[in-house]
Amino acid sequence: QDMTEKELLKMELDQLKKEVKNERQMVSKTGKEIKEYIESMAGEDPLLKGVPEDKNPFKEKGGCTIS
């Protein structure tokens, strides 16, 4: 936040230099591959099928009774 404009521009230039080296692919190809991967892994996705009670780390361990 306390960076000068020159420092910000240098950071942006460094990031662009890294990104230009990335291999580009058409979305029409990669989108289909991503969709197929997601559909093939859906059976193992805990957000879709849920988490078994015995493996749920957020399950309450016990209760408290006040009498």
PDB file of N, CA and C in Angstrom:
ATOM      1  N   GLN A   1       0.827  -1.192   0.000  1.00  0.00           N
ATOM      2  CA  GLN A   1       0.000   0.000   0.000  1.00  0.00           C
ATOM      3  C   GLN A   1       0.869   1.254   0.000  1.00  0.00           C
ATOM      4  N   ASP A   2       2.021   1.159   0.618  1.00  0.00           N
ATOM      5  CA  ASP A   2       2.906   2.320   0.695  1.00  0.00           C
ATOM      6  C   ASP A   2       3.957   2.293  -0.406  1.00  0.00           C
ATOM      7  N   MET A   3       3.634   1.661  -1.527  1.00  0.00           N
ATOM      8  CA  MET A   3       4.606   1.537  -2.604  1.00  0.00           C
ATOM      9  C   MET A   3       4.478   2.723  -3.544  1.00  0.00           C
ATOM     10  N   THR A   4       5.598   3.098  -4.124  1.00  0.00           N
ATOM     11  CA  THR A   4       5.575   4.186  -5.085  1.00  0.00           C
ATOM     12  C   THR A   4       5.014   3.678  -6.407  1.00  0.00           C
ATOM     13  N   GLU A   5       4.650   4.597  -7.251  1.00  0.00           N
ATOM     14  CA  GLU A   5       4.099   4.215  -8.560  1.00  0.00           C
ATOM     15  C   GLU A   5       5.136   3.425  -9.360  1.00  0.00           C
ATOM     16  N   LYS A   6       6.396   3.800  -9.233  1.00  0.00           N
ATOM     17  CA  LYS A   6       7.470   3.089  -9.941  1.00  0.00           C
ATOM     18  C   LYS A   6       7.556   1.638  -9.474  1.00  0.00           C
ATOM     19  N   GLU A   7       7.458   1.403  -8.171  1.00  0.00           N
ATOM     20  CA  GLU A   7       7.509   0.049  -7.632  1.00  0.00           C
ATOM     21  C   GLU A   7       6.311  -0.783  -8.090  1.00  0.00           C
ATOM     22  N   LEU A   8       5.139  -0.158  -8.115  1.00  0.00           N
ATOM     23  CA  LEU A   8       3.941  -0.854  -8.583  1.00  0.00           C
ATOM     24  C   LEU A   8       4.065  -1.245 -10.055  1.00  0.00           C
ATOM     25  N   LEU A   9       4.578  -0.324 -10.866  1.00  0.00           N
ATOM     26  CA  LEU A   9       4.752  -0.614 -12.289  1.00  0.00           C
ATOM     27  C   LEU A   9       5.793  -1.710 -12.498  1.00  0.00           C
ATOM     28  N   LYS A  10       6.837  -1.725 -11.680  1.00  0.00           N
ATOM     29  CA  LYS A  10       7.853  -2.776 -11.783  1.00  0.00           C
ATOM     30  C   LYS A  10       7.249  -4.133 -11.432  1.00  0.00           C
ATOM     31  N   MET A  11       6.427  -4.169 -10.379  1.00  0.00           N
ATOM     32  CA  MET A  11       5.767  -5.423 -10.003  1.00  0.00           C
ATOM     33  C   MET A  11       4.855  -5.909 -11.134  1.00  0.00           C
ATOM     34  N   GLU A  12       4.109  -4.985 -11.722  1.00  0.00           N
ATOM     35  CA  GLU A  12       3.217  -5.350 -12.818  1.00  0.00           C
ATOM     36  C   GLU A  12       4.012  -5.868 -14.010  1.00  0.00           C
ATOM     37  N   LEU A  13       5.122  -5.223 -14.327  1.00  0.00           N
ATOM     38  CA  LEU A  13       5.969  -5.653 -15.439  1.00  0.00           C
ATOM     39  C   LEU A  13       6.544  -7.045 -15.171  1.00  0.00           C
ATOM     40  N   ASP A  14       6.990  -7.301 -13.954  1.00  0.00           N
ATOM     41  CA  ASP A  14       7.510  -8.626 -13.600  1.00  0.00           C
ATOM     42  C   ASP A  14       6.433  -9.692 -13.761  1.00  0.00           C
ATOM     43  N   GLN A  15       5.211  -9.380 -13.334  1.00  0.00           N
ATOM     44  CA  GLN A  15       4.112 -10.326 -13.467  1.00  0.00           C
ATOM     45  C   GLN A  15       3.802 -10.593 -14.939  1.00  0.00           C
ATOM     46  N   LEU A  16       3.786  -9.571 -15.744  1.00  0.00           N
ATOM     47  CA  LEU A  16       3.511  -9.742 -17.176  1.00  0.00           C
ATOM     48  C   LEU A  16       4.602 -10.559 -17.858  1.00  0.00           C
ATOM     49  N   LYS A  17       5.850 -10.396 -17.426  1.00  0.00           N
ATOM     50  CA  LYS A  17       6.944 -11.196 -17.981  1.00  0.00           C
ATOM     51  C   LYS A  17       6.746 -12.672 -17.672  1.00  0.00           C
ATOM     52  N   LYS A  18       6.240 -12.971 -16.461  1.00  0.00           N
ATOM     53  CA  LYS A  18       5.958 -14.363 -16.100  1.00  0.00           C
ATOM     54  C   LYS A  18       4.793 -14.907 -16.927  1.00  0.00           C
ATOM     55  N   GLU A  19       3.748 -14.109 -17.080  1.00  0.00           N
ATOM     56  CA  GLU A  19       2.546 -14.565 -17.775  1.00  0.00           C
ATOM     57  C   GLU A  19       2.777 -14.790 -19.263  1.00  0.00           C
ATOM     58  N   VAL A  20       3.666 -14.021 -19.878  1.00  0.00           N
ATOM     59  CA  VAL A  20       3.896 -14.156 -21.315  1.00  0.00           C
ATOM     60  C   VAL A  20       4.541 -15.496 -21.650  1.00  0.00           C
ATOM     61  N   LYS A  21       5.198 -16.110 -20.666  1.00  0.00           N
ATOM     62  CA  LYS A  21       5.840 -17.402 -20.881  1.00  0.00           C
ATOM     63  C   LYS A  21       4.843 -18.561 -20.836  1.00  0.00           C
ATOM     64  N   ASN A  22       3.646 -18.327 -20.285  1.00  0.00           N
ATOM     65  CA  ASN A  22       2.635 -19.387 -20.194  1.00  0.00           C
ATOM     66  C   ASN A  22       2.116 -19.773 -21.568  1.00  0.00           C
ATOM     67  N   GLU A  23       1.975 -21.070 -21.760  1.00  0.00           N
ATOM     68  CA  GLU A  23       1.419 -21.559 -23.017  1.00  0.00           C
ATOM     69  C   GLU A  23      -0.075 -21.248 -23.046  1.00  0.00           C
ATOM     70  N   ARG A  24      -0.540 -20.707 -24.146  1.00  0.00           N
ATOM     71  CA  ARG A  24      -1.954 -20.360 -24.297  1.00  0.00           C
ATOM     72  C   ARG A  24      -2.675 -21.470 -25.034  1.00  0.00           C
ATOM     73  N   GLN A  25      -3.918 -21.721 -24.621  1.00  0.00           N
ATOM     74  CA  GLN A  25      -4.741 -22.702 -25.310  1.00  0.00           C
ATOM     75  C   GLN A  25      -6.133 -22.125 -25.497  1.00  0.00           C
ATOM     76  N   MET A  26      -6.827 -22.633 -26.504  1.00  0.00           N
ATOM     77  CA  MET A  26      -8.158 -22.123 -26.791  1.00  0.00           C
ATOM     78  C   MET A  26      -9.142 -22.581 -25.718  1.00  0.00           C
ATOM     79  N   VAL A  27     -10.037 -21.699 -25.325  1.00  0.00           N
ATOM     80  CA  VAL A  27     -11.031 -22.010 -24.312  1.00  0.00           C
ATOM     81  C   VAL A  27     -11.946 -23.129 -24.787  1.00  0.00           C
ATOM     82  N   SER A  28     -12.216 -23.192 -26.084  1.00  0.00           N
ATOM     83  CA  SER A  28     -13.098 -24.235 -26.600  1.00  0.00           C
ATOM     84  C   SER A  28     -12.532 -25.630 -26.322  1.00  0.00           C
ATOM     85  N   LYS A  29     -11.212 -25.755 -26.269  1.00  0.00           N
ATOM     86  CA  LYS A  29     -10.584 -27.046 -25.971  1.00  0.00           C
ATOM     87  C   LYS A  29     -10.476 -27.271 -24.465  1.00  0.00           C
ATOM     88  N   THR A  30      -9.929 -26.314 -23.756  1.00  0.00           N
ATOM     89  CA  THR A  30      -9.708 -26.496 -22.321  1.00  0.00           C
ATOM     90  C   THR A  30     -11.013 -26.533 -21.545  1.00  0.00           C
ATOM     91  N   GLY A  31     -12.002 -25.791 -21.976  1.00  0.00           N
ATOM     92  CA  GLY A  31     -13.288 -25.797 -21.293  1.00  0.00           C
ATOM     93  C   GLY A  31     -13.915 -27.175 -21.316  1.00  0.00           C
ATOM     94  N   LYS A  32     -13.839 -27.841 -22.454  1.00  0.00           N
ATOM     95  CA  LYS A  32     -14.384 -29.196 -22.586  1.00  0.00           C
ATOM     96  C   LYS A  32     -13.624 -30.161 -21.672  1.00  0.00           C
ATOM     97  N   GLU A  33     -12.293 -30.052 -21.637  1.00  0.00           N
ATOM     98  CA  GLU A  33     -11.485 -30.922 -20.778  1.00  0.00           C
ATOM     99  C   GLU A  33     -11.802 -30.698 -19.307  1.00  0.00           C
ATOM    100  N   ILE A  34     -11.971 -29.454 -18.902  1.00  0.00           N
ATOM    101  CA  ILE A  34     -12.293 -29.141 -17.513  1.00  0.00           C
ATOM    102  C   ILE A  34     -13.663 -29.715 -17.149  1.00  0.00           C
ATOM    103  N   LYS A  35     -14.629 -29.549 -18.045  1.00  0.00           N
ATOM    104  CA  LYS A  35     -15.975 -30.073 -17.797  1.00  0.00           C
ATOM    105  C   LYS A  35     -15.937 -31.595 -17.635  1.00  0.00           C
ATOM    106  N   GLU A  36     -15.210 -32.281 -18.507  1.00  0.00           N
ATOM    107  CA  GLU A  36     -15.107 -33.738 -18.428  1.00  0.00           C
ATOM    108  C   GLU A  36     -14.444 -34.171 -17.118  1.00  0.00           C
ATOM    109  N   TYR A  37     -13.403 -33.450 -16.702  1.00  0.00           N
ATOM    110  CA  TYR A  37     -12.720 -33.779 -15.452  1.00  0.00           C
ATOM    111  C   TYR A  37     -13.665 -33.607 -14.260  1.00  0.00           C
ATOM    112  N   ILE A  38     -14.375 -32.499 -14.231  1.00  0.00           N
ATOM    113  CA  ILE A  38     -15.299 -32.229 -13.123  1.00  0.00           C
ATOM    114  C   ILE A  38     -16.376 -33.298 -13.052  1.00  0.00           C
ATOM    115  N   GLU A  39     -16.928 -33.660 -14.201  1.00  0.00           N
ATOM    116  CA  GLU A  39     -17.975 -34.680 -14.224  1.00  0.00           C
ATOM    117  C   GLU A  39     -17.431 -36.048 -13.803  1.00  0.00           C
ATOM    118  N   SER A  40     -16.189 -36.353 -14.171  1.00  0.00           N
ATOM    119  CA  SER A  40     -15.619 -37.651 -13.799  1.00  0.00           C
ATOM    120  C   SER A  40     -15.306 -37.727 -12.309  1.00  0.00           C
ATOM    121  N   MET A  41     -15.037 -36.596 -11.666  1.00  0.00           N
ATOM    122  CA  MET A  41     -14.684 -36.578 -10.247  1.00  0.00           C
ATOM    123  C   MET A  41     -15.875 -36.264  -9.344  1.00  0.00           C
ATOM    124  N   ALA A  42     -17.047 -36.061  -9.905  1.00  0.00           N
ATOM    125  CA  ALA A  42     -18.223 -35.664  -9.118  1.00  0.00           C
ATOM    126  C   ALA A  42     -18.563 -36.690  -8.044  1.00  0.00           C
ATOM    127  N   GLY A  43     -18.342 -37.971  -8.305  1.00  0.00           N
ATOM    128  CA  GLY A  43     -18.658 -39.008  -7.329  1.00  0.00           C
ATOM    129  C   GLY A  43     -17.806 -38.940  -6.077  1.00  0.00           C
ATOM    130  N   GLU A  44     -16.652 -38.300  -6.158  1.00  0.00           N
ATOM    131  CA  GLU A  44     -15.743 -38.197  -5.014  1.00  0.00           C
ATOM    132  C   GLU A  44     -15.789 -36.826  -4.348  1.00  0.00           C
ATOM    133  N   ASP A  45     -16.642 -35.941  -4.839  1.00  0.00           N
ATOM    134  CA  ASP A  45     -16.697 -34.572  -4.340  1.00  0.00           C
ATOM    135  C   ASP A  45     -17.511 -34.498  -3.050  1.00  0.00           C
ATOM    136  N   PRO A  46     -16.878 -34.143  -1.916  1.00  0.00           N
ATOM    137  CA  PRO A  46     -17.611 -34.084  -0.652  1.00  0.00           C
ATOM    138  C   PRO A  46     -18.682 -32.991  -0.627  1.00  0.00           C
ATOM    139  N   LEU A  47     -18.545 -31.981  -1.470  1.00  0.00           N
ATOM    140  CA  LEU A  47     -19.571 -30.945  -1.513  1.00  0.00           C
ATOM    141  C   LEU A  47     -20.846 -31.454  -2.173  1.00  0.00           C
ATOM    142  N   LEU A  48     -20.725 -32.447  -3.048  1.00  0.00           N
ATOM    143  CA  LEU A  48     -21.890 -33.003  -3.725  1.00  0.00           C
ATOM    144  C   LEU A  48     -22.488 -34.185  -2.979  1.00  0.00           C
ATOM    145  N   LYS A  49     -21.642 -35.048  -2.439  1.00  0.00           N
ATOM    146  CA  LYS A  49     -22.164 -36.267  -1.813  1.00  0.00           C
ATOM    147  C   LYS A  49     -22.160 -36.213  -0.293  1.00  0.00           C
ATOM    148  N   GLY A  50     -21.553 -35.220   0.301  1.00  0.00           N
ATOM    149  CA  GLY A  50     -21.532 -35.089   1.748  1.00  0.00           C
ATOM    150  C   GLY A  50     -20.321 -35.772   2.372  1.00  0.00           C
ATOM    151  N   VAL A  51     -20.135 -35.516   3.647  1.00  0.00           N
ATOM    152  CA  VAL A  51     -19.009 -36.074   4.399  1.00  0.00           C
ATOM    153  C   VAL A  51     -19.573 -37.069   5.410  1.00  0.00           C
ATOM    154  N   PRO A  52     -19.022 -38.281   5.489  1.00  0.00           N
ATOM    155  CA  PRO A  52     -19.492 -39.238   6.490  1.00  0.00           C
ATOM    156  C   PRO A  52     -19.329 -38.679   7.905  1.00  0.00           C
ATOM    157  N   GLU A  53     -20.279 -38.963   8.757  1.00  0.00           N
ATOM    158  CA  GLU A  53     -20.246 -38.429  10.131  1.00  0.00           C
ATOM    159  C   GLU A  53     -18.957 -38.780  10.867  1.00  0.00           C
ATOM    160  N   ASP A  54     -18.436 -39.987  10.652  1.00  0.00           N
ATOM    161  CA  ASP A  54     -17.235 -40.396  11.377  1.00  0.00           C
ATOM    162  C   ASP A  54     -15.969 -39.702  10.880  1.00  0.00           C
ATOM    163  N   LYS A  55     -16.028 -39.078   9.708  1.00  0.00           N
ATOM    164  CA  LYS A  55     -14.848 -38.387   9.171  1.00  0.00           C
ATOM    165  C   LYS A  55     -15.010 -36.880   9.156  1.00  0.00           C
ATOM    166  N   ASN A  56     -16.093 -36.384   9.735  1.00  0.00           N
ATOM    167  CA  ASN A  56     -16.364 -34.952   9.743  1.00  0.00           C
ATOM    168  C   ASN A  56     -15.601 -34.287  10.883  1.00  0.00           C
ATOM    169  N   PRO A  57     -14.563 -33.464  10.580  1.00  0.00           N
ATOM    170  CA  PRO A  57     -13.767 -32.841  11.644  1.00  0.00           C
ATOM    171  C   PRO A  57     -14.539 -31.745  12.385  1.00  0.00           C
ATOM    172  N   PHE A  58     -15.671 -31.290  11.840  1.00  0.00           N
ATOM    173  CA  PHE A  58     -16.427 -30.211  12.455  1.00  0.00           C
ATOM    174  C   PHE A  58     -17.623 -30.711  13.268  1.00  0.00           C
ATOM    175  N   LYS A  59     -17.777 -32.012  13.358  1.00  0.00           N
ATOM    176  CA  LYS A  59     -18.867 -32.602  14.124  1.00  0.00           C
ATOM    177  C   LYS A  59     -18.656 -32.292  15.602  1.00  0.00           C
ATOM    178  N   GLU A  60     -19.735 -31.938  16.269  1.00  0.00           N
ATOM    179  CA  GLU A  60     -19.634 -31.639  17.687  1.00  0.00           C
ATOM    180  C   GLU A  60     -19.291 -32.923  18.440  1.00  0.00           C
ATOM    181  N   LYS A  61     -18.322 -32.804  19.347  1.00  0.00           N
ATOM    182  CA  LYS A  61     -17.805 -33.969  20.061  1.00  0.00           C
ATOM    183  C   LYS A  61     -18.786 -34.467  21.122  1.00  0.00           C
ATOM    184  N   GLY A  62     -19.455 -33.590  21.751  1.00  0.00           N
ATOM    185  CA  GLY A  62     -20.365 -33.981  22.810  1.00  0.00           C
ATOM    186  C   GLY A  62     -21.272 -32.818  23.164  1.00  0.00           C
ATOM    187  N   GLY A  63     -22.160 -33.079  24.054  1.00  0.00           N
ATOM    188  CA  GLY A  63     -23.091 -32.034  24.433  1.00  0.00           C
ATOM    189  C   GLY A  63     -22.921 -31.642  25.882  1.00  0.00           C
ATOM    190  N   CYS A  64     -23.656 -30.657  26.265  1.00  0.00           N
ATOM    191  CA  CYS A  64     -23.603 -30.150  27.629  1.00  0.00           C
ATOM    192  C   CYS A  64     -25.036 -30.081  28.137  1.00  0.00           C
ATOM    193  N   THR A  65     -25.284 -30.651  29.285  1.00  0.00           N
ATOM    194  CA  THR A  65     -26.631 -30.574  29.857  1.00  0.00           C
ATOM    195  C   THR A  65     -26.562 -29.805  31.168  1.00  0.00           C
ATOM    196  N   ILE A  66     -27.510 -28.958  31.339  1.00  0.00           N
ATOM    197  CA  ILE A  66     -27.613 -28.170  32.563  1.00  0.00           C
ATOM    198  C   ILE A  66     -28.850 -28.643  33.300  1.00  0.00           C
ATOM    199  N   SER A  67     -28.673 -29.037  34.558  1.00  0.00           N
ATOM    200  CA  SER A  67     -29.839 -29.510  35.311  1.00  0.00           C
ATOM    201  C   SER A  67     -30.003 -28.744  36.593  1.00  0.00           C
TER     202      SER A  67
END
